[in-house]
Amino acid sequence: MGHEQVTSKFQRQFAPYPIHRQLYMRQQYEQERRRQSLVISSRVSGTPPCDTYRTLVCNQNAEISRDKFIQKITRFIDQHSVKVMSLCSDCTDKCIICMCNYSENEGLRKLRCNHKFHRKCIDEWLLKSYMCPVCRSDLIGSAKGCNDACILHGESNWERVPNNYDESTSTSSVTLQ
Amino acid sequence: MAALPRRIIKETQRLLQEPVPGISAVPDDSNARYFHVIVTGPEDSPFEGGLFKLELFLPEDYPMSAPKVRFITQIYHPNIDRLGRICLDILKDKWSPALQIRTVLLSIQALLSAPNPDDPLANDVAELWKVNEAEAIRNAKEWTRKYAMDN
């Protein structure tokens, strides 16, 4: 099964959940696949799977690591959800993923490296990769990020939004461009 | 098929209005995700003077996954195999949705200027490129004359 098929199957299966939950489930899914392929390859070669014990310990600690992982993801992704309140008149910046300009009351997400995108656009990418599309810094790995200037002018026009913020419930209509 | 995403429409418009020098990419009449591409061989490379045809396809989840690109014109290059498949990191694991059709095609053109025999796709070509570069370049020029100049 190709990677793309796995991803799309995954997206269909877990799409209703918030992004940090989806990322966590994807990690678990991939871990399980790796474990299974290890077991299968050890069966073929006749050698016992060397990390069975480690896997068991992993399972015991699954609850703890699950919480840790969600914490980590939450820290780096969900706290950085922002919403455009107003744009200055000379603000012509756009989301590099969909190439559409930002407009008022749209849900955006700012990554650790300060790069901003439409929430919908970057969330779709985060299910595939933990890398910032612009500077390639690792979103959840080491603490190094790039210090590029913000895409939008200043931070005063931004407001934190809760994780369950839903654009469809936002009062003003969202029009692209 | 679902409606064409706005991004693809924008990229196509810009490709047609402000084409990249030395590169032409035209969408197919019947499929807006399929592009007919022509890349000119870069100056000071063994591919100079050649016109190389490629095909480029934007998959359903573009820009979340990379465009599929393939050389149609035969080319003697260590990172391009007989089927025209290209070994280029941004088409695989280094893909980012910040990249575009035009940046991909520019990277492919740059690959023609800077073959990388240490990361080969066509093993025989890469081997010759390493042990006898002069002969490899002669072959590349010969293939360019033979396959990329008569049309």
GROMACS .gro file of C-alpha atoms in nm:
model
  328
    1MET     CA    1   0.000   0.000   0.000
    2GLY     CA    2   0.150   0.333  -0.103
    3HIS     CA    3   0.202   0.617   0.139
    4GLU     CA    4  -0.055   0.838  -0.034
    5GLN     CA    5  -0.323   0.572  -0.005
    6VAL     CA    6  -0.246   0.531   0.363
    7THR     CA    7  -0.277   0.903   0.419
    8SER     CA    8  -0.604   0.942   0.237
    9LYS     CA    9  -0.748   0.639   0.411
   10PHE     CA   10  -0.631   0.788   0.736
   11GLN     CA   11  -0.785   1.123   0.659
   12ARG     CA   12  -1.120   0.967   0.581
   13GLN     CA   13  -1.111   0.762   0.896
   14PHE     CA   14  -1.010   1.032   1.141
   15ALA     CA   15  -1.122   1.351   0.973
   16PRO     CA   16  -1.387   1.453   1.231
   17TYR     CA   17  -1.129   1.489   1.509
   18PRO     CA   18  -0.927   1.801   1.596
   19ILE     CA   19  -0.581   1.829   1.448
   20HIS     CA   20  -0.374   1.727   1.751
   21ARG     CA   21  -0.588   1.415   1.792
   22GLN     CA   22  -0.549   1.333   1.424
   23LEU     CA   23  -0.173   1.373   1.445
   24TYR     CA   24  -0.158   1.152   1.751
   25MET     CA   25  -0.368   0.884   1.585
   26ARG     CA   26  -0.154   0.898   1.276
   27GLN     CA   27   0.157   0.847   1.487
   28GLN     CA   28  -0.002   0.545   1.657
   29TYR     CA   29  -0.114   0.407   1.324
   30GLU     CA   30   0.235   0.433   1.179
   31GLN     CA   31   0.390   0.280   1.489
   32GLU     CA   32   0.155  -0.016   1.464
   33ARG     CA   33   0.234  -0.062   1.096
   34ARG     CA   34   0.607  -0.058   1.173
   35ARG     CA   35   0.556  -0.311   1.452
   36GLN     CA   36   0.355  -0.539   1.226
   37SER     CA   37   0.611  -0.528   0.949
   38LEU     CA   38   0.882  -0.610   1.204
   39VAL     CA   39   0.689  -0.913   1.321
   40ILE     CA   40   0.629  -1.026   0.965
   41SER     CA   41   0.992  -0.985   0.861
   42SER     CA   42   1.109  -1.174   1.169
   43ARG     CA   43   0.871  -1.459   1.082
   44VAL     CA   44   1.017  -1.483   0.733
   45SER     CA   45   1.377  -1.483   0.848
   46GLY     CA   46   1.312  -1.706   1.149
   47THR     CA   47   1.476  -1.471   1.394
   48PRO     CA   48   1.274  -1.345   1.689
   49PRO     CA   49   1.167  -0.980   1.680
   50CYS     CA   50   1.437  -0.812   1.881
   51ASP     CA   51   1.223  -0.536   2.024
   52THR     CA   52   0.921  -0.733   2.141
   53TYR     CA   53   1.005  -0.643   2.498
   54ARG     CA   54   1.043  -0.279   2.411
   55THR     CA   55   0.708  -0.286   2.231
   56LEU     CA   56   0.544  -0.428   2.543
   57VAL     CA   57   0.693  -0.156   2.758
   58CYS     CA   58   0.582   0.093   2.497
   59ASN     CA   59   0.227  -0.032   2.526
   60GLN     CA   60   0.237  -0.004   2.905
   61ASN     CA   61   0.354   0.351   2.872
   62ALA     CA   62   0.116   0.428   2.593
   63GLU     CA   63  -0.116   0.632   2.812
   64ILE     CA   64   0.168   0.847   2.938
   65SER     CA   65   0.324   0.900   2.598
   66ARG     CA   66  -0.017   0.973   2.453
   67ASP     CA   67  -0.070   1.254   2.699
   68LYS     CA   68   0.279   1.383   2.642
   69PHE     CA   69   0.238   1.378   2.270
   70ILE     CA   70  -0.093   1.559   2.280
   71GLN     CA   71   0.058   1.815   2.515
   72LYS     CA   72   0.345   1.871   2.278
   73ILE     CA   73   0.125   1.903   1.974
   74THR     CA   74  -0.115   2.127   2.158
   75ARG     CA   75   0.165   2.351   2.273
   76PHE     CA   76   0.305   2.398   1.928
   77ILE     CA   77  -0.003   2.399   1.715
   78ASP     CA   78  -0.320   2.488   1.892
   79GLN     CA   79  -0.184   2.775   2.096
   80HIS     CA   80  -0.080   2.926   1.772
   81SER     CA   81  -0.425   2.942   1.623
   82VAL     CA   82  -0.506   3.294   1.531
   83LYS     CA   83  -0.783   3.478   1.361
   84VAL     CA   84  -0.747   3.783   1.145
   85MET     CA   85  -0.947   4.064   1.302
   86SER     CA   86  -0.860   4.341   1.064
   87LEU     CA   87  -0.606   4.389   0.795
   88CYS     CA   88  -0.422   4.709   0.725
   89SER     CA   89  -0.499   4.857   0.386
   90ASP     CA   90  -0.158   4.780   0.237
   91CYS     CA   91  -0.167   4.423   0.354
   92THR     CA   92  -0.158   4.213   0.041
   93ASP     CA   93  -0.021   3.896   0.195
   94LYS     CA   94  -0.162   3.562   0.100
   95CYS     CA   95  -0.158   3.205   0.215
   96ILE     CA   96   0.127   3.039   0.028
   97ILE     CA   97  -0.059   2.709   0.019
   98CYS     CA   98  -0.382   2.812  -0.155
   99MET     CA   99  -0.238   3.138  -0.296
  100CYS     CA  100  -0.542   3.331  -0.180
  101ASN     CA  101  -0.526   3.658   0.014
  102TYR     CA  102  -0.621   3.658   0.379
  103SER     CA  103  -0.946   3.825   0.458
  104GLU     CA  104  -1.108   3.940   0.779
  105ASN     CA  105  -1.234   3.679   1.022
  106GLU     CA  106  -1.058   3.393   0.854
  107GLY     CA  107  -0.907   3.127   1.077
  108LEU     CA  108  -0.530   3.120   1.045
  109ARG     CA  109  -0.260   2.918   1.211
  110LYS     CA  110   0.083   3.043   1.303
  111LEU     CA  111   0.358   2.785   1.334
  112ARG     CA  112   0.646   2.806   1.579
  113CYS     CA  113   0.864   2.965   1.314
  114ASN     CA  114   0.609   3.247   1.282
  115HIS     CA  115   0.492   3.145   0.938
  116LYS     CA  116   0.119   3.179   0.895
  117PHE     CA  117  -0.131   2.998   0.680
  118HIS     CA  118  -0.502   2.942   0.652
  119ARG     CA  119  -0.597   2.693   0.918
  120LYS     CA  120  -0.767   2.464   0.671
  121CYS     CA  121  -0.466   2.470   0.439
  122ILE     CA  122  -0.192   2.405   0.695
  123ASP     CA  123  -0.393   2.141   0.883
  124GLU     CA  124  -0.421   1.936   0.567
  125TRP     CA  125  -0.041   1.959   0.529
  126LEU     CA  126   0.029   1.877   0.895
  127LEU     CA  127  -0.137   1.542   0.847
  128LYS     CA  128   0.132   1.461   0.593
  129SER     CA  129   0.437   1.627   0.740
  130TYR     CA  130   0.562   1.806   1.050
  131MET     CA  131   0.771   2.042   0.839
  132CYS     CA  132   0.691   2.409   0.788
  133PRO     CA  133   0.620   2.449   0.415
  134VAL     CA  134   0.811   2.777   0.399
  135CYS     CA  135   1.129   2.733   0.605
  136ARG     CA  136   1.128   2.353   0.644
  137SER     CA  137   1.183   2.380   1.018
  138ASP     CA  138   1.056   2.084   1.216
  139LEU     CA  139   0.730   2.166   1.386
  140ILE     CA  140   0.748   1.928   1.680
  141GLY     CA  141   1.114   1.826   1.687
  142SER     CA  142   1.405   2.027   1.821
  143ALA     CA  143   1.334   2.380   1.936
  144LYS     CA  144   1.519   2.544   1.650
  145GLY     CA  145   1.299   2.751   1.427
  146CYS     CA  146   1.374   3.021   1.181
  147ASN     CA  147   1.324   3.383   1.271
  148ASP     CA  148   1.185   3.513   0.948
  149ALA     CA  149   0.976   3.824   0.966
  150CYS     CA  150   0.605   3.767   1.011
  151ILE     CA  151   0.399   3.738   0.699
  152LEU     CA  152   0.141   3.985   0.819
  153HIS     CA  153   0.232   4.324   0.959
  154GLY     CA  154   0.263   4.313   1.334
  155GLU     CA  155   0.076   4.104   1.585
  156SER     CA  156  -0.182   4.354   1.706
  157ASN     CA  157  -0.437   4.245   1.450
  158TRP     CA  158  -0.436   3.889   1.576
  159GLU     CA  159  -0.651   3.717   1.827
  160ARG     CA  160  -0.610   3.374   1.978
  161VAL     CA  161  -0.898   3.144   1.899
  162PRO     CA  162  -1.001   2.828   2.083
  163ASN     CA  163  -0.922   2.490   1.939
  164ASN     CA  164  -1.280   2.420   1.845
  165TYR     CA  165  -1.307   2.743   1.651
  166ASP     CA  166  -1.511   2.671   1.344
  167GLU     CA  167  -1.513   2.906   1.048
  168SER     CA  168  -1.861   2.806   0.947
  169THR     CA  169  -1.998   2.945   1.272
  170SER     CA  170  -1.814   3.274   1.239
  171THR     CA  171  -2.060   3.556   1.191
  172SER     CA  172  -1.916   3.738   0.897
  173SER     CA  173  -1.891   3.554   0.574
  174VAL     CA  174  -1.553   3.447   0.449
  175THR     CA  175  -1.476   3.557   0.100
  176LEU     CA  176  -1.151   3.478  -0.067
  177GLN     CA  177  -1.018   3.779  -0.252
  178MET     CA  178  -1.390   1.539  -1.121
  179ALA     CA  179  -1.422   1.804  -0.852
  180ALA     CA  180  -1.392   2.171  -0.944
  181LEU     CA  181  -1.039   2.289  -1.012
  182PRO     CA  182  -0.884   2.443  -0.698
  183ARG     CA  183  -0.826   2.816  -0.720
  184ARG     CA  184  -0.455   2.765  -0.672
  185ILE     CA  185  -0.427   2.558  -0.989
  186ILE     CA  186  -0.621   2.821  -1.184
  187LYS     CA  187  -0.391   3.094  -1.052
  188GLU     CA  188  -0.075   2.901  -1.127
  189THR     CA  189  -0.193   2.823  -1.478
  190GLN     CA  190  -0.283   3.186  -1.548
  191ARG     CA  191   0.054   3.307  -1.429
  192LEU     CA  192   0.241   3.041  -1.627
  193LEU     CA  193   0.066   3.158  -1.943
  194GLN     CA  194   0.088   3.533  -1.871
  195GLU     CA  195   0.442   3.546  -1.734
  196PRO     CA  196   0.617   3.236  -1.865
  197VAL     CA  197   0.951   3.135  -1.716
  198PRO     CA  198   1.232   3.202  -1.968
  199GLY     CA  199   1.328   2.879  -2.139
  200ILE     CA  200   1.026   2.689  -2.008
  201SER     CA  201   0.678   2.649  -2.153
  202ALA     CA  202   0.396   2.474  -1.970
  203VAL     CA  203   0.054   2.454  -2.134
  204PRO     CA  204  -0.244   2.273  -1.984
  205ASP     CA  205  -0.408   2.001  -2.190
  206ASP     CA  206  -0.736   2.098  -2.359
  207SER     CA  207  -0.926   1.812  -2.200
  208ASN     CA  208  -0.753   1.791  -1.861
  209ALA     CA  209  -0.651   2.105  -1.674
  210ARG     CA  210  -0.431   1.900  -1.439
  211TYR     CA  211  -0.216   1.767  -1.721
  212PHE     CA  212   0.051   1.999  -1.864
  213HIS     CA  213   0.254   1.974  -2.182
  214VAL     CA  214   0.596   2.107  -2.091
  215ILE     CA  215   0.896   2.205  -2.301
  216VAL     CA  216   1.226   2.286  -2.130
  217THR     CA  217   1.520   2.425  -2.326
  218GLY     CA  218   1.860   2.278  -2.249
  219PRO     CA  219   2.058   2.524  -2.035
  220GLU     CA  220   2.353   2.714  -2.184
  221ASP     CA  221   2.697   2.571  -2.115
  222SER     CA  222   2.552   2.227  -2.054
  223PRO     CA  223   2.567   1.923  -2.284
  224PHE     CA  224   2.193   1.975  -2.337
  225GLU     CA  225   2.231   2.325  -2.485
  226GLY     CA  226   2.025   2.376  -2.798
  227GLY     CA  227   1.787   2.091  -2.719
  228LEU     CA  228   1.414   2.117  -2.664
  229PHE     CA  229   1.303   1.859  -2.408
  230LYS     CA  230   0.940   1.755  -2.385
  231LEU     CA  231   0.804   1.663  -2.045
  232GLU     CA  232   0.464   1.578  -1.905
  233LEU     CA  233   0.346   1.713  -1.572
  234PHE     CA  234   0.041   1.595  -1.382
  235LEU     CA  235  -0.109   1.754  -1.071
  236PRO     CA  236  -0.248   1.476  -0.848
  237GLU     CA  237  -0.584   1.502  -0.679
  238ASP     CA  238  -0.435   1.628  -0.352
  239TYR     CA  239  -0.198   1.883  -0.509
  240PRO     CA  240  -0.045   2.096  -0.352
  241MET     CA  241  -0.032   1.856  -0.059
  242SER     CA  242   0.164   1.616  -0.276
  243ALA     CA  243   0.414   1.687  -0.549
  244PRO     CA  244   0.333   1.705  -0.920
  245LYS     CA  245   0.422   1.397  -1.120
  246VAL     CA  246   0.679   1.492  -1.383
  247ARG     CA  247   0.842   1.279  -1.651
  248PHE     CA  248   1.070   1.344  -1.947
  249ILE     CA  249   0.915   1.232  -2.276
  250THR     CA  250   1.221   1.321  -2.482
  251GLN     CA  251   1.507   1.074  -2.436
  252ILE     CA  252   1.790   1.230  -2.238
  253TYR     CA  253   2.134   1.109  -2.130
  254HIS     CA  254   2.153   1.220  -1.767
  255PRO     CA  255   2.256   1.034  -1.449
  256ASN     CA  256   1.945   1.142  -1.258
  257ILE     CA  257   1.692   1.064  -1.533
  258ASP     CA  258   1.622   0.705  -1.636
  259ARG     CA  259   1.519   0.550  -1.965
  260LEU     CA  260   1.151   0.595  -1.883
  261GLY     CA  261   1.207   0.966  -1.822
  262ARG     CA  262   1.159   0.941  -1.447
  263ILE     CA  263   1.346   1.209  -1.256
  264CYS     CA  264   1.542   1.167  -0.934
  265LEU     CA  265   1.488   1.501  -0.763
  266ASP     CA  266   1.431   1.539  -0.389
  267ILE     CA  267   1.162   1.808  -0.416
  268LEU     CA  268   0.950   1.570  -0.625
  269LYS     CA  269   0.965   1.317  -0.340
  270ASP     CA  270   1.034   1.362   0.031
  271LYS     CA  271   1.140   1.727   0.009
  272TRP     CA  272   0.813   1.842  -0.146
  273SER     CA  273   0.648   2.140   0.020
  274PRO     CA  274   0.318   2.306  -0.072
  275ALA     CA  275   0.511   2.633  -0.092
  276LEU     CA  276   0.664   2.503  -0.415
  277GLN     CA  277   0.485   2.552  -0.745
  278ILE     CA  278   0.481   2.420  -1.098
  279ARG     CA  279   0.722   2.693  -1.202
  280THR     CA  280   0.970   2.626  -0.921
  281VAL     CA  281   0.960   2.254  -0.995
  282LEU     CA  282   1.035   2.313  -1.363
  283LEU     CA  283   1.316   2.556  -1.278
  284SER     CA  284   1.467   2.291  -1.049
  285ILE     CA  285   1.451   2.038  -1.330
  286GLN     CA  286   1.625   2.283  -1.562
  287ALA     CA  287   1.889   2.338  -1.293
  288LEU     CA  288   1.934   1.961  -1.267
  289LEU     CA  289   2.028   1.958  -1.636
  290SER     CA  290   2.303   2.213  -1.562
  291ALA     CA  291   2.427   2.022  -1.258
  292PRO     CA  292   2.402   1.644  -1.299
  293ASN     CA  293   2.458   1.458  -0.974
  294PRO     CA  294   2.611   1.113  -1.046
  295ASP     CA  295   2.639   1.039  -0.672
  296ASP     CA  296   2.261   1.009  -0.644
  297PRO     CA  297   2.190   0.818  -0.964
  298LEU     CA  298   1.873   0.689  -1.117
  299ALA     CA  299   2.031   0.569  -1.440
  300ASN     CA  300   2.320   0.362  -1.303
  301ASP     CA  301   2.511   0.303  -1.626
  302VAL     CA  302   2.503   0.674  -1.710
  303ALA     CA  303   2.610   0.774  -1.360
  304GLU     CA  304   2.895   0.524  -1.364
  305LEU     CA  305   3.033   0.662  -1.689
  306TRP     CA  306   2.980   1.017  -1.564
  307LYS     CA  307   3.206   0.933  -1.269
  308VAL     CA  308   3.482   0.738  -1.443
  309ASN     CA  309   3.495   0.923  -1.774
  310GLU     CA  310   3.311   1.254  -1.762
  311ALA     CA  311   3.433   1.367  -2.104
  312GLU     CA  312   3.281   1.064  -2.274
  313ALA     CA  313   2.958   1.098  -2.077
  314ILE     CA  314   2.926   1.459  -2.185
  315ARG     CA  315   2.992   1.354  -2.548
  316ASN     CA  316   2.710   1.099  -2.516
  317ALA     CA  317   2.478   1.359  -2.364
  318LYS     CA  318   2.548   1.598  -2.653
  319GLU     CA  319   2.496   1.319  -2.903
  320TRP     CA  320   2.158   1.224  -2.749
  321THR     CA  321   2.057   1.589  -2.740
  322ARG     CA  322   2.131   1.619  -3.114
  323LYS     CA  323   1.956   1.292  -3.188
  324TYR     CA  324   1.640   1.324  -2.979
  325ALA     CA  325   1.595   1.687  -2.876
  326MET     CA  326   1.678   1.885  -3.188
  327ASP     CA  327   1.486   1.745  -3.483
  328ASN     CA  328   1.141   1.852  -3.372
   0.00000   0.00000   0.00000
